[in-house]
mmCIF file of C-alpha atoms and ligand atoms in Angstrom:
data_model
loop_
_atom_site.group_PDB
_atom_site.id
_atom_site.type_symbol
_atom_site.label_atom_id
_atom_site.label_comp_id
_atom_site.label_asym_id
_atom_site.label_seq_id
_atom_site.Cartn_x
_atom_site.Cartn_y
_atom_site.Cartn_z
ATOM 1 C CA MET A 1 7.391 99.992 -129.881
ATOM 2 C CA ILE A 2 10.702 98.599 -128.725
ATOM 3 C CA VAL A 3 11.759 95.030 -129.491
ATOM 4 C CA ALA A 4 14.855 94.187 -127.446
ATOM 5 C CA LEU A 5 16.641 91.007 -128.509
ATOM 6 C CA ASN A 6 18.648 89.452 -125.685
ATOM 7 C CA ASN A 7 20.911 86.815 -127.265
ATOM 8 C CA LYS A 8 22.323 85.896 -123.816
ATOM 9 C CA CYS A 9 25.458 83.698 -124.114
ATOM 10 C CA HIS A 10 24.764 82.305 -127.595
ATOM 11 C CA PHE A 11 26.465 82.201 -131.007
ATOM 12 C CA THR A 12 30.024 81.374 -132.013
ATOM 13 C CA LYS A 13 31.802 83.704 -134.444
ATOM 14 C CA ASN A 14 30.481 81.979 -137.580
ATOM 15 C CA GLU A 15 26.976 81.615 -136.187
ATOM 16 C CA PHE A 16 26.892 85.309 -135.366
ATOM 17 C CA ALA A 17 28.088 86.223 -138.870
ATOM 18 C CA LEU A 18 25.106 84.327 -140.287
ATOM 19 C CA TYR A 19 22.727 85.875 -137.761
ATOM 20 C CA LYS A 20 24.001 89.338 -138.673
ATOM 21 C CA GLU A 21 23.217 88.753 -142.347
ATOM 22 C CA GLN A 22 19.692 87.629 -141.464
ATOM 23 C CA LEU A 23 19.251 90.620 -139.185
ATOM 24 C CA LYS A 24 20.012 92.976 -142.063
ATOM 25 C CA ASN A 25 16.984 91.531 -143.879
ATOM 26 C CA LEU A 26 14.600 91.936 -140.956
ATOM 27 C CA HIS A 27 11.743 94.100 -142.114
ATOM 28 C CA HIS A 28 10.505 96.679 -139.643
ATOM 29 C CA GLU A 29 9.046 100.131 -139.915
ATOM 30 C CA ASP A 30 8.381 102.008 -136.704
ATOM 31 C CA THR A 31 9.641 99.309 -134.331
ATOM 32 C CA LYS A 32 12.915 100.139 -132.608
ATOM 33 C CA ILE A 33 15.092 97.024 -132.623
ATOM 34 C CA ILE A 34 17.821 96.811 -129.998
ATOM 35 C CA LEU A 35 20.227 93.884 -130.164
ATOM 36 C CA PHE A 36 21.948 92.651 -127.004
ATOM 37 C CA PRO A 37 24.603 90.222 -128.279
ATOM 38 C CA SER A 38 27.543 88.784 -126.349
ATOM 39 C CA ASN A 39 30.007 91.601 -125.646
ATOM 40 C CA ILE A 40 32.479 90.206 -128.181
ATOM 41 C CA TYR A 41 30.082 91.145 -131.012
ATOM 42 C CA LEU A 42 29.204 94.638 -129.801
ATOM 43 C CA SER A 43 31.500 96.381 -132.264
ATOM 44 C CA ASN A 44 29.382 95.204 -135.227
ATOM 45 C CA ASN A 45 27.453 97.962 -136.964
ATOM 46 C CA ILE A 46 24.176 96.667 -138.327
ATOM 47 C CA GLU A 47 22.035 99.068 -140.320
ATOM 48 C CA GLY A 48 18.716 99.847 -138.701
ATOM 49 C CA ILE A 49 19.646 98.083 -135.455
ATOM 50 C CA LEU A 50 20.696 99.725 -132.195
ATOM 51 C CA MET A 51 23.260 98.005 -130.022
ATOM 52 C CA GLY A 52 22.850 97.210 -126.341
ATOM 53 C CA SER A 53 25.053 95.524 -123.782
ATOM 54 C CA GLN A 54 23.762 92.698 -121.580
ATOM 55 C CA ASN A 55 25.734 94.012 -118.638
ATOM 56 C CA VAL A 56 28.137 96.768 -117.588
ATOM 57 C CA SER A 57 30.749 97.194 -114.896
ATOM 58 C CA ALA A 58 29.693 98.874 -111.668
ATOM 59 C CA TYR A 59 33.118 100.524 -111.761
ATOM 60 C CA GLY A 60 34.677 102.948 -114.215
ATOM 61 C CA THR A 61 37.612 102.256 -116.499
ATOM 62 C CA GLY A 62 40.614 100.916 -114.534
ATOM 63 C CA SER A 63 42.064 97.852 -112.808
ATOM 64 C CA TYR A 64 38.942 95.675 -112.891
ATOM 65 C CA THR A 65 39.908 92.397 -114.567
ATOM 66 C CA GLY A 66 37.193 90.904 -116.723
ATOM 67 C CA GLU A 67 34.948 93.953 -116.621
ATOM 68 C CA VAL A 68 33.694 96.200 -119.431
ATOM 69 C CA SER A 69 33.125 99.819 -118.471
ATOM 70 C CA ALA A 70 30.330 102.126 -119.605
ATOM 71 C CA GLU A 71 32.965 104.402 -121.099
ATOM 72 C CA GLN A 72 34.233 101.528 -123.279
ATOM 73 C CA LEU A 73 30.678 100.701 -124.360
ATOM 74 C CA LYS A 74 30.003 104.328 -125.238
ATOM 75 C CA ALA A 75 33.106 104.435 -127.436
ATOM 76 C CA LEU A 76 31.704 101.465 -129.392
ATOM 77 C CA GLY A 77 28.445 103.309 -130.009
ATOM 78 C CA VAL A 78 26.401 101.213 -127.593
ATOM 79 C CA LYS A 79 23.184 103.051 -126.725
ATOM 80 C CA TYR A 80 21.500 100.771 -124.165
ATOM 81 C CA SER A 81 22.492 98.346 -121.434
ATOM 82 C CA LEU A 82 20.544 95.796 -119.462
ATOM 83 C CA VAL A 83 20.964 96.077 -115.710
ATOM 84 C CA GLY A 84 19.977 93.543 -113.068
ATOM 85 C CA HIS A 85 18.676 90.807 -115.366
ATOM 86 C CA SER A 86 17.365 87.974 -113.181
ATOM 87 C CA GLU A 87 20.145 85.674 -114.438
ATOM 88 C CA ARG A 88 22.701 88.207 -113.182
ATOM 89 C CA ARG A 89 20.857 88.515 -109.880
ATOM 90 C CA ASN A 90 20.387 84.789 -109.329
ATOM 91 C CA LEU A 91 23.583 83.302 -110.799
ATOM 92 C CA PHE A 92 26.007 86.148 -110.125
ATOM 93 C CA CYS A 93 24.485 87.439 -106.884
ATOM 94 C CA GLU A 94 23.917 90.976 -108.157
ATOM 95 C CA THR A 95 22.017 93.248 -105.794
ATOM 96 C CA SER A 96 19.986 96.441 -106.100
ATOM 97 C CA GLN A 97 23.059 98.311 -104.868
ATOM 98 C CA ASP A 98 25.050 96.884 -107.787
ATOM 99 C CA ALA A 99 22.259 97.911 -110.148
ATOM 100 C CA ASN A 100 22.361 101.425 -108.687
ATOM 101 C CA ARG A 101 26.108 101.723 -109.342
ATOM 102 C CA LYS A 102 25.765 100.340 -112.870
ATOM 103 C CA ILE A 103 22.957 102.779 -113.670
ATOM 104 C CA THR A 104 25.098 105.672 -112.459
ATOM 105 C CA GLN A 105 27.997 104.554 -114.688
ATOM 106 C CA LEU A 106 25.673 104.264 -117.692
ATOM 107 C CA LEU A 107 23.955 107.612 -117.218
ATOM 108 C CA ASP A 108 27.336 109.321 -116.818
ATOM 109 C CA ASN A 109 28.152 107.934 -120.279
ATOM 110 C CA ASP A 110 24.825 108.733 -121.969
ATOM 111 C CA ILE A 111 23.788 105.084 -122.240
ATOM 112 C CA THR A 112 20.152 104.265 -121.460
ATOM 113 C CA PRO A 113 19.821 101.651 -118.699
ATOM 114 C CA ILE A 114 17.130 99.007 -119.082
ATOM 115 C CA LEU A 115 16.546 97.895 -115.518
ATOM 116 C CA CYS A 116 15.041 94.409 -115.184
ATOM 117 C CA VAL A 117 12.761 93.794 -112.209
ATOM 118 C CA GLY A 118 10.346 91.032 -111.388
ATOM 119 C CA GLU A 119 9.117 88.720 -108.674
ATOM 120 C CA ASN A 120 10.727 85.282 -108.281
ATOM 121 C CA GLU A 121 7.517 83.417 -107.591
ATOM 122 C CA LYS A 122 3.988 83.981 -108.704
ATOM 123 C CA THR A 123 2.572 86.033 -105.852
ATOM 124 C CA LYS A 124 -0.217 88.511 -105.305
ATOM 125 C CA VAL A 125 2.189 91.036 -103.835
ATOM 126 C CA ALA A 126 4.364 91.176 -106.956
ATOM 127 C CA SER A 127 3.728 94.895 -107.404
ATOM 128 C CA ASP A 128 4.953 95.710 -103.887
ATOM 129 C CA VAL A 129 8.090 93.610 -104.302
ATOM 130 C CA ILE A 130 8.839 95.449 -107.539
ATOM 131 C CA ILE A 131 8.189 98.941 -106.182
ATOM 132 C CA ASN A 132 10.465 98.246 -103.193
ATOM 133 C CA ASP A 133 13.169 97.011 -105.517
ATOM 134 C CA LEU A 134 12.826 100.071 -107.767
ATOM 135 C CA LYS A 135 12.975 102.453 -104.796
ATOM 136 C CA GLU A 136 16.102 100.751 -103.499
ATOM 137 C CA THR A 137 17.759 100.739 -106.922
ATOM 138 C CA PHE A 138 16.966 104.408 -107.542
ATOM 139 C CA THR A 139 18.485 105.587 -104.219
ATOM 140 C CA ASN A 140 20.253 108.942 -104.637
ATOM 141 C CA LEU A 141 19.357 109.258 -108.331
ATOM 142 C CA THR A 142 17.791 112.578 -109.344
ATOM 143 C CA PRO A 143 14.214 112.564 -110.696
ATOM 144 C CA GLU A 144 15.691 113.790 -113.965
ATOM 145 C CA ASN A 145 17.954 110.727 -114.182
ATOM 146 C CA ILE A 146 15.282 108.292 -113.016
ATOM 147 C CA LYS A 147 13.116 109.336 -115.981
ATOM 148 C CA LYS A 148 15.822 108.203 -118.423
ATOM 149 C CA ILE A 149 15.691 104.589 -117.222
ATOM 150 C CA ILE A 150 13.627 102.018 -119.097
ATOM 151 C CA ILE A 151 12.007 99.523 -116.720
ATOM 152 C CA ALA A 152 11.645 95.922 -117.939
ATOM 153 C CA TYR A 153 9.055 93.973 -115.975
ATOM 154 C CA GLU A 154 10.251 90.379 -116.144
ATOM 155 C CA PRO A 155 8.680 87.909 -113.706
ATOM 156 C CA THR A 156 11.508 85.445 -113.075
ATOM 157 C CA TRP A 157 9.120 82.501 -113.140
ATOM 158 C CA SER A 158 8.186 83.389 -116.691
ATOM 159 C CA ILE A 159 11.721 83.677 -118.111
ATOM 160 C CA GLY A 160 12.502 80.731 -120.368
ATOM 161 C CA THR A 161 9.580 78.689 -119.013
ATOM 162 C CA GLY A 162 6.898 79.248 -121.623
ATOM 163 C CA ILE A 163 4.558 80.381 -118.828
ATOM 164 C CA ILE A 164 3.356 83.952 -119.050
ATOM 165 C CA PRO A 165 1.113 86.096 -116.876
ATOM 166 C CA SER A 166 -2.203 87.059 -118.469
ATOM 167 C CA GLY A 167 -2.452 90.415 -120.210
ATOM 168 C CA GLN A 168 -4.566 91.615 -117.264
ATOM 169 C CA GLU A 169 -1.915 90.558 -114.739
ATOM 170 C CA ILE A 170 0.804 92.384 -116.639
ATOM 171 C CA LYS A 171 -1.429 95.422 -116.906
ATOM 172 C CA ALA A 172 -1.992 95.484 -113.131
ATOM 173 C CA VAL A 173 1.755 95.408 -112.384
ATOM 174 C CA VAL A 174 2.615 97.930 -115.099
ATOM 175 C CA ASN A 175 -0.088 100.330 -113.931
ATOM 176 C CA HIS A 176 1.185 100.031 -110.376
ATOM 177 C CA ILE A 177 4.728 100.873 -111.549
ATOM 178 C CA LYS A 178 3.316 103.851 -113.479
ATOM 179 C CA GLU A 179 1.674 105.215 -110.305
ATOM 180 C CA TYR A 180 5.173 105.675 -108.875
ATOM 181 C CA TYR A 181 7.128 106.258 -112.079
ATOM 182 C CA PRO A 182 4.743 107.763 -114.650
ATOM 183 C CA ASN A 183 7.475 109.017 -116.970
ATOM 184 C CA ASN A 184 9.434 105.818 -117.564
ATOM 185 C CA LEU A 185 9.120 103.579 -120.572
ATOM 186 C CA ILE A 186 8.141 100.044 -119.529
ATOM 187 C CA LEU A 187 8.873 96.764 -121.318
ATOM 188 C CA TYR A 188 7.561 93.288 -120.599
ATOM 189 C CA GLY A 189 9.829 90.239 -120.803
ATOM 190 C CA GLY A 190 9.357 86.524 -120.132
ATOM 191 C CA SER A 191 8.487 83.847 -122.697
ATOM 192 C CA VAL A 192 7.286 86.335 -125.304
ATOM 193 C CA ASN A 193 6.815 84.625 -128.654
ATOM 194 C CA ASP A 194 5.201 85.109 -132.049
ATOM 195 C CA GLU A 195 2.039 83.357 -130.856
ATOM 196 C CA ASN A 196 1.322 85.008 -127.511
ATOM 197 C CA ILE A 197 2.315 88.491 -128.736
ATOM 198 C CA GLU A 198 -1.196 89.271 -130.004
ATOM 199 C CA THR A 199 -2.789 88.652 -126.623
ATOM 200 C CA LEU A 200 -0.058 90.611 -124.856
ATOM 201 C CA ASP A 201 -0.176 93.495 -127.283
ATOM 202 C CA LYS A 202 -3.953 93.782 -127.046
ATOM 203 C CA GLU A 203 -3.662 95.263 -123.552
ATOM 204 C CA ASN A 204 -1.591 98.070 -125.008
ATOM 205 C CA VAL A 205 0.106 98.971 -121.736
ATOM 206 C CA VAL A 206 3.785 98.406 -122.431
ATOM 207 C CA ASP A 207 6.231 100.260 -124.647
ATOM 208 C CA GLY A 208 7.871 97.105 -125.918
ATOM 209 C CA TYR A 209 9.196 93.629 -125.229
ATOM 210 C CA LEU A 210 12.445 92.095 -124.005
ATOM 211 C CA ILE A 211 12.899 88.795 -125.754
ATOM 212 C CA GLY A 212 15.355 86.018 -124.893
ATOM 213 C CA ALA A 213 15.029 82.555 -126.477
ATOM 214 C CA LEU A 214 13.028 83.738 -129.486
ATOM 215 C CA SER A 215 15.711 86.336 -130.307
ATOM 216 C CA LEU A 216 17.809 83.484 -131.718
ATOM 217 C CA ARG A 217 15.107 82.740 -134.322
ATOM 218 C CA LEU A 218 14.828 85.716 -136.648
ATOM 219 C CA ASP A 219 12.128 84.042 -138.749
ATOM 220 C CA LYS A 220 9.945 84.052 -135.622
ATOM 221 C CA ILE A 221 11.012 87.583 -134.699
ATOM 222 C CA GLN A 222 9.868 88.720 -138.151
ATOM 223 C CA LEU A 223 6.422 87.206 -137.509
ATOM 224 C CA LEU A 224 6.290 88.911 -134.119
ATOM 225 C CA ILE A 225 7.219 92.315 -135.583
ATOM 226 C CA ASN A 226 4.619 91.896 -138.343
ATOM 227 C CA LYS A 227 1.972 91.338 -135.690
ATOM 228 C CA ILE A 228 3.068 94.331 -133.611
ATOM 229 C CA GLU A 229 3.111 96.611 -136.640
ATOM 230 C CA LYS A 230 -0.225 95.439 -137.996
HETATM 231 P P1 PGA B 1 12.801 84.506 -122.576
HETATM 232 O O1 PGA B 1 13.864 85.429 -121.839
HETATM 233 O O2 PGA B 1 12.175 85.338 -123.651
HETATM 234 O O3 PGA B 1 13.622 83.363 -123.110
HETATM 235 O O4 PGA B 1 11.821 84.073 -121.539
HETATM 236 C C1 PGA B 1 13.583 86.762 -121.528
HETATM 237 C C2 PGA B 1 14.758 87.374 -120.845
HETATM 238 O O5 PGA B 1 15.546 86.633 -120.233
HETATM 239 O O6 PGA B 1 14.947 88.590 -120.891
#
C-alpha cells in the first residue's frame, strides 16, 4: 500500500524540522510512504521515506523563472511527482495539455508521475469525465509509458471538505478506470482520515491513499497506517 502525504503549502523551516523528527519515528512495515513537502524541503533525506514533488515544470531546464524542472528534481533524488492536482487546475488554470507535458518531462527523468483526476461536482457521469480527461492527458504517450503513471482518483468536492464518496462509489469509478487502464496503480484521495480509512480499505480496490490535511498530523497518520497494516 502507498500512503502519499501531501503537505501542500505548509510548514516554516522550524516547523518542518520538528515534523521531520516525528516522521523518523513513524512506524510502518510494508506501507510505502511518500512525502510531498514544499519544494524548499525536498533536499531532506529521511530514512524510510520516499520524496515526491507537488508539481513540476512543463518545460525542461532553462530560462523559466520560478519553475523547477524534472531534471533538477531527479538530481535531488525525488522519485515521484504529483501532476494536475485539482488545486493546480482550479487556482493556477492547469489543463490536461499541461499535465501531458509535465508527465513527459517526468518520465524522461525517471520520476513516477502521480496524475490526479476527479470530477468537480458529485455526478453520476464521474467515470466518463475521468476517462475523457485521462485519454486527453495521455495523448501521444506510448502504452509502455502510460503504464508507469500512478492515477490518483480525487473527487474535487471531497478534497478538504470532510465529505467522502462511499466505498462502493469509489469502487465503481476505480473499476471503470481499470477497464481502460488495467496496468496502472490507482490511489484514492479526498478527506481520508484515521476514522474513515477502515471503511475505505474494506473495499480493497485501491493501491493506496493521497492524503492532504491529515498529513500534517503524524499522530493521526500513525493510527491510519496501523489500521492499513492490520
Ligand atoms: P485532503 O486533501 O486529504 O485534505 O482532502 C487531499 C488532496 O488534496 O490531495
